[in-house]
Backbone atoms as SQL, in Angstrom:
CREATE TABLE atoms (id INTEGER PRIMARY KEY, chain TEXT, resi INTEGER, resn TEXT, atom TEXT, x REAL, y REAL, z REAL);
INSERT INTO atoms VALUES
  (1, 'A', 1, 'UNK', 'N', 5.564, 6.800, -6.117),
  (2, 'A', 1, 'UNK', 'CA', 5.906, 7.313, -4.806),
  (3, 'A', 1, 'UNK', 'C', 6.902, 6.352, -4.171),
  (4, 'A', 2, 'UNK', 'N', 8.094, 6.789, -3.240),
  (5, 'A', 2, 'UNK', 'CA', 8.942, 6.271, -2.944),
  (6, 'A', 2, 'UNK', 'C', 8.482, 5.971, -1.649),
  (7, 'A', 3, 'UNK', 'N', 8.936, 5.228, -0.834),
  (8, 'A', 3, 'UNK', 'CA', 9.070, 4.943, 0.453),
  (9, 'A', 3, 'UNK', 'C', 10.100, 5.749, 1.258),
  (10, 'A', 4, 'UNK', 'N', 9.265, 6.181, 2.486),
  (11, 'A', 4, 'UNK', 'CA', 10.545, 7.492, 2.998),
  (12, 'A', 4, 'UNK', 'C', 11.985, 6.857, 3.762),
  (13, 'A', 5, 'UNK', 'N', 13.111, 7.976, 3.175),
  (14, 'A', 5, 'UNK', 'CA', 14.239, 7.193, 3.398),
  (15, 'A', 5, 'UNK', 'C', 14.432, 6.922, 4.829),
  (16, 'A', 6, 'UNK', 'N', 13.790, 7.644, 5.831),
  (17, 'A', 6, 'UNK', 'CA', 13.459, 7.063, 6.867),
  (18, 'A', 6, 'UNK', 'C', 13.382, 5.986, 7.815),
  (19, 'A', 7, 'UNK', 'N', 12.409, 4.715, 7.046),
  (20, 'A', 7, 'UNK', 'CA', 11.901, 4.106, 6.740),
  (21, 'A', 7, 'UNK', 'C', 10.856, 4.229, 8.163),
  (22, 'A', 8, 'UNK', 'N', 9.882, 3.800, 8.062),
  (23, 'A', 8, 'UNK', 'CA', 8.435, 3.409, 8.876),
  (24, 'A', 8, 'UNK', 'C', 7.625, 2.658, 8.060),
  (25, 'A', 9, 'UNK', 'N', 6.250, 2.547, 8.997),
  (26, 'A', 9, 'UNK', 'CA', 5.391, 1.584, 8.512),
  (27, 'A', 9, 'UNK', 'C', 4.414, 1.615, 7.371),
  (28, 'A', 10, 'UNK', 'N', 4.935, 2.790, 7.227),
  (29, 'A', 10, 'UNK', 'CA', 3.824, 3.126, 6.039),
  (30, 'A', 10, 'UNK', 'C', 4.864, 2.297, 4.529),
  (31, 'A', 11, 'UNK', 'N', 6.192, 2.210, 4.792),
  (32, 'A', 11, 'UNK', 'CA', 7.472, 1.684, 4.074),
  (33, 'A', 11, 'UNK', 'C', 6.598, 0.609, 3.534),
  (34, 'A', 12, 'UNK', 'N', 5.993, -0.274, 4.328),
  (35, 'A', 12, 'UNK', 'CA', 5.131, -1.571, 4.507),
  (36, 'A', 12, 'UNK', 'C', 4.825, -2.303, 2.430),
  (37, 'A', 13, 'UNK', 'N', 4.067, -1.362, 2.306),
  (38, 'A', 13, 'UNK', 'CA', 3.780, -2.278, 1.129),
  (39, 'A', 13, 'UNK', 'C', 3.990, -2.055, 0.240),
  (40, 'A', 14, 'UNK', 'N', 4.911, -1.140, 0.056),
  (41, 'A', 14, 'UNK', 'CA', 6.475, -0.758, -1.171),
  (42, 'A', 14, 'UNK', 'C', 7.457, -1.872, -1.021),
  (43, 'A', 15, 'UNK', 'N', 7.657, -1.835, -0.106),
  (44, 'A', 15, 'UNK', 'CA', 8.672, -2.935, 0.185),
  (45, 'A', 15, 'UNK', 'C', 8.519, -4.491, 0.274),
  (46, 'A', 16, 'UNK', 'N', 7.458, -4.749, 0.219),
  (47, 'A', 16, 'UNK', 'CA', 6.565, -6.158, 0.251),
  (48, 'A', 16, 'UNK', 'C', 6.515, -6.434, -0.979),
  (49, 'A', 17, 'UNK', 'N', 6.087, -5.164, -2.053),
  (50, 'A', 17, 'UNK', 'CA', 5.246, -5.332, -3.232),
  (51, 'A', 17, 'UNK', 'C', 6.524, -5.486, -4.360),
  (52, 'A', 18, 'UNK', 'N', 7.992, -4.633, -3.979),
  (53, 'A', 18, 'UNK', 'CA', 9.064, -5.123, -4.132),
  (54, 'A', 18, 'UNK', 'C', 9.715, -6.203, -4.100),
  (55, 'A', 19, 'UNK', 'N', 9.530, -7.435, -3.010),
  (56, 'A', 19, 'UNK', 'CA', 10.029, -8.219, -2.514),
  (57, 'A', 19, 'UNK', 'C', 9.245, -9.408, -3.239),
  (58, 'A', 20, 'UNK', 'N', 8.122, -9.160, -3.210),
  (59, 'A', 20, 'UNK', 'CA', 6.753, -10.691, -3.634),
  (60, 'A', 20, 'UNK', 'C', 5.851, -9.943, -3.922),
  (61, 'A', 21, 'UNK', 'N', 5.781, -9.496, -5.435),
  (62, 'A', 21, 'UNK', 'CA', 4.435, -8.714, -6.083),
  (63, 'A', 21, 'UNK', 'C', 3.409, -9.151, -5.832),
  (64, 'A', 22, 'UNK', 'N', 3.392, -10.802, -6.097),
  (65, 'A', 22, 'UNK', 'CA', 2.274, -11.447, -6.526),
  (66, 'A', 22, 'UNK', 'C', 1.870, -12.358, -4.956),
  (67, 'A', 23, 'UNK', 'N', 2.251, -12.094, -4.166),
  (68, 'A', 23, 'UNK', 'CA', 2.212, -12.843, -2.704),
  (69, 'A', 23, 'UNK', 'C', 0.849, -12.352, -2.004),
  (70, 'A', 24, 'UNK', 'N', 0.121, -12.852, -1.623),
  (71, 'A', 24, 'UNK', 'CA', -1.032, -12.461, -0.959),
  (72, 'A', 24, 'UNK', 'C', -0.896, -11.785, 0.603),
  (73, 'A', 25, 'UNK', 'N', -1.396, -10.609, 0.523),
  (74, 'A', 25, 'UNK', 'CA', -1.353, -9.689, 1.614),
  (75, 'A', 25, 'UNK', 'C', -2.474, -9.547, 2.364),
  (76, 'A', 26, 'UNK', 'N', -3.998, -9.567, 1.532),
  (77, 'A', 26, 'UNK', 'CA', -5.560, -9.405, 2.310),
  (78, 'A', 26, 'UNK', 'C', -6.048, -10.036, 1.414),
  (79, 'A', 27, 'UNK', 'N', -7.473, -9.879, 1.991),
  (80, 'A', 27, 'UNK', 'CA', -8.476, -10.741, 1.223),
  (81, 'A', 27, 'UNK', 'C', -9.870, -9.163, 1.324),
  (82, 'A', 28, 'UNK', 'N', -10.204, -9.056, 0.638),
  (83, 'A', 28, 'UNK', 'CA', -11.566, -8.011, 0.705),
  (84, 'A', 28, 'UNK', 'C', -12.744, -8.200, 1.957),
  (85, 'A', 29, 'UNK', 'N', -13.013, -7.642, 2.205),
  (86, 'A', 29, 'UNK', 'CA', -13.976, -8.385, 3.361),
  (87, 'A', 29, 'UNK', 'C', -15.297, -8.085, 2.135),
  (88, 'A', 30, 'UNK', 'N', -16.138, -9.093, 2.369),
  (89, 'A', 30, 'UNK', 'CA', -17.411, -9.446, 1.441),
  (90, 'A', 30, 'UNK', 'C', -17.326, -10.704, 0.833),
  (91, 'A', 31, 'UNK', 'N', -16.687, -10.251, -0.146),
  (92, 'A', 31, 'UNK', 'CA', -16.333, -11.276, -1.428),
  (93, 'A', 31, 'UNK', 'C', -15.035, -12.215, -1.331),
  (94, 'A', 32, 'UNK', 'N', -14.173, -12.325, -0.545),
  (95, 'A', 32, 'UNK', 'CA', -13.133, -12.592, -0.343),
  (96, 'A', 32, 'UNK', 'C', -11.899, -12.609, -1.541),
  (97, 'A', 33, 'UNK', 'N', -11.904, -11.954, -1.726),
  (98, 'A', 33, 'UNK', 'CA', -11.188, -12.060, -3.807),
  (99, 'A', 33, 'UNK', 'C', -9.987, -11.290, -2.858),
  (100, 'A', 34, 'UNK', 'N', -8.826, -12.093, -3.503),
  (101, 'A', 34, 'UNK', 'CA', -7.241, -11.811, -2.594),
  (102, 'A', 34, 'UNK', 'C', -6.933, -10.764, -3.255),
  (103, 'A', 35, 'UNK', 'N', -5.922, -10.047, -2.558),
  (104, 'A', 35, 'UNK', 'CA', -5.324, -9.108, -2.968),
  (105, 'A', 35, 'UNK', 'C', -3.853, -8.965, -2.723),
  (106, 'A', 36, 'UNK', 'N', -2.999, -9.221, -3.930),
  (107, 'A', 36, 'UNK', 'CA', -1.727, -9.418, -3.979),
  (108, 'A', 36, 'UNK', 'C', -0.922, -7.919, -3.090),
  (109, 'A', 37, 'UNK', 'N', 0.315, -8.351, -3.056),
  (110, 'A', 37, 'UNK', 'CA', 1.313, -7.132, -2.527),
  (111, 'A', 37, 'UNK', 'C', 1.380, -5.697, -3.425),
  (112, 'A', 38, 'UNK', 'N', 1.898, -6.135, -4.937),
  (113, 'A', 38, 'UNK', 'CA', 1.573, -5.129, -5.919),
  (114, 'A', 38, 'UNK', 'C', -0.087, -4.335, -5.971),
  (115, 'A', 39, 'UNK', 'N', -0.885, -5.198, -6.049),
  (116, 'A', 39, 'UNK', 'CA', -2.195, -4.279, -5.855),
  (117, 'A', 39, 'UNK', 'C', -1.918, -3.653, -4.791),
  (118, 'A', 40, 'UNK', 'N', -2.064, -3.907, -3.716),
  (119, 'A', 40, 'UNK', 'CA', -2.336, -3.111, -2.470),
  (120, 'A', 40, 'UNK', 'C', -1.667, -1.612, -2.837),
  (121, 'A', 41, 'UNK', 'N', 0.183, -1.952, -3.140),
  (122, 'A', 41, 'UNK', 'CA', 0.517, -0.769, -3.506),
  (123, 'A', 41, 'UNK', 'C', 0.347, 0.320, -4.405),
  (124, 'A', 42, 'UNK', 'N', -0.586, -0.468, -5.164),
  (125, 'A', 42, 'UNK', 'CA', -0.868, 0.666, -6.202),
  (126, 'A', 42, 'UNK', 'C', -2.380, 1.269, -5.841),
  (127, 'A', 43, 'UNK', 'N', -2.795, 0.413, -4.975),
  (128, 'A', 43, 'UNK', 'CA', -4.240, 0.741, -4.400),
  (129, 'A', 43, 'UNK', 'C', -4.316, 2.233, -3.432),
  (130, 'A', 44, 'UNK', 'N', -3.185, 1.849, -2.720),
  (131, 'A', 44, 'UNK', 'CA', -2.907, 2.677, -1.400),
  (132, 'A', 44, 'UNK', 'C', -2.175, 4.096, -1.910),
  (133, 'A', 45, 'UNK', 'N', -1.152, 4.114, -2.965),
  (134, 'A', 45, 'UNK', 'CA', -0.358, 5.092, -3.615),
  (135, 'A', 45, 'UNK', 'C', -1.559, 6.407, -3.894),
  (136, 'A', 46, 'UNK', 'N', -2.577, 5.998, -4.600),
  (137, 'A', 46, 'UNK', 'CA', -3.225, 7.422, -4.999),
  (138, 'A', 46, 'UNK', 'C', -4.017, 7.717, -3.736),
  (139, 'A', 47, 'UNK', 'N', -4.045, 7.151, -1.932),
  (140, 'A', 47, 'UNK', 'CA', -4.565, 7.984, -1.403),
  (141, 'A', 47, 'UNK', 'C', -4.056, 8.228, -0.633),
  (142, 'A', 48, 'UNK', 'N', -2.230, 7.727, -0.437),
  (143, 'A', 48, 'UNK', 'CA', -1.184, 8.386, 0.078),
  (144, 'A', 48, 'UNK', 'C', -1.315, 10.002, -0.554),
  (145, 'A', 49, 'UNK', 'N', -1.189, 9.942, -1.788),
  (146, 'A', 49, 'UNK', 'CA', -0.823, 10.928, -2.295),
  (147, 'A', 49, 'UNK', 'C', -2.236, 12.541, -2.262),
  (148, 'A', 50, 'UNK', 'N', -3.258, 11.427, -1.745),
  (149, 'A', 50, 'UNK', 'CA', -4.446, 12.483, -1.260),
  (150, 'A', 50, 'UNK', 'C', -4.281, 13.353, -0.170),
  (151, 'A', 51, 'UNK', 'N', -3.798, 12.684, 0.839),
  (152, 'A', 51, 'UNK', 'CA', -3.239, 12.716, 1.999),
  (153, 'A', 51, 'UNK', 'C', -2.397, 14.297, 2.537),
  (154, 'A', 52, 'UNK', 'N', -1.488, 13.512, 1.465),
  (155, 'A', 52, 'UNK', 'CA', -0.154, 14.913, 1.048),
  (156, 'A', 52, 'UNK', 'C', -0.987, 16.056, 0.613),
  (157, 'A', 53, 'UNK', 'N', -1.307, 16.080, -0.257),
  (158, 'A', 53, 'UNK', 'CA', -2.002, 17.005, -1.035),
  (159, 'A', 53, 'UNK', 'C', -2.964, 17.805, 0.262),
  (160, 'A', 54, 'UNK', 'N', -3.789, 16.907, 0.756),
  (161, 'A', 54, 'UNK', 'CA', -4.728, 17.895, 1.900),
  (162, 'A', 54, 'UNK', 'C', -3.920, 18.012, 3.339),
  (163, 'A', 55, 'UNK', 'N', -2.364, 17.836, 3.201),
  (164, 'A', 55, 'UNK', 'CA', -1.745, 18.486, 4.226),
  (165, 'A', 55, 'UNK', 'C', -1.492, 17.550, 5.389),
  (166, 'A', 56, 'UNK', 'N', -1.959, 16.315, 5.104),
  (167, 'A', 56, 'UNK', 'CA', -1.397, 14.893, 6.662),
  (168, 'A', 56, 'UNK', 'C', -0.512, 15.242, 6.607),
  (169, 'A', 57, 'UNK', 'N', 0.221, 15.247, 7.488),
  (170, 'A', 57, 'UNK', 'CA', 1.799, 15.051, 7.718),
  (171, 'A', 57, 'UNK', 'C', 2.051, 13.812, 8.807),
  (172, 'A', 58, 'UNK', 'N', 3.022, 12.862, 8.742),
  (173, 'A', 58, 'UNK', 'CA', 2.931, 11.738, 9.756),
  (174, 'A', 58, 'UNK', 'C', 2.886, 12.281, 11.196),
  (175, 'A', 59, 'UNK', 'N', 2.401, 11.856, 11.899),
  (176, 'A', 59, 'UNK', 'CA', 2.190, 12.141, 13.194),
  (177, 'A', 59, 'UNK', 'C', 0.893, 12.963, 13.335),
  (178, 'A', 60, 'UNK', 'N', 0.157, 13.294, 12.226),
  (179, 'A', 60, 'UNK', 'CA', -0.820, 14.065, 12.532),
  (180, 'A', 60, 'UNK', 'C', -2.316, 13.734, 12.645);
């Protein structure tokens, strides 16, 4: 999934995960085990794409 040519905030961790894959972005709450830029984006991608599918549209 691309980042919209747009750009907004959702742009966020395409463009991070682009920039510094391996750069630390969060930490889990519990366990504290980090979570790089690349994870996040690949974390977040399949429920962007849930999203779409059940009809979010931004602003909604």
């Amino acid at each position: 999934m691309r980042p919209a040519a747009s750009g907004c905030a959702a742009d966020t961790p395409y463009v991070k995960a682009g920039q510094a894959p391996h750069s630390l972005v969060a930490r889990r709450n519990g366990d504290e085990r980090p979570v790089t830029a690349g994870a996040f984006a690949a974390q977040v991608t399949p429920v962007a794409k849930a999203l779409i599918i059940a009809g979010i549209e931004p602003g909604g």
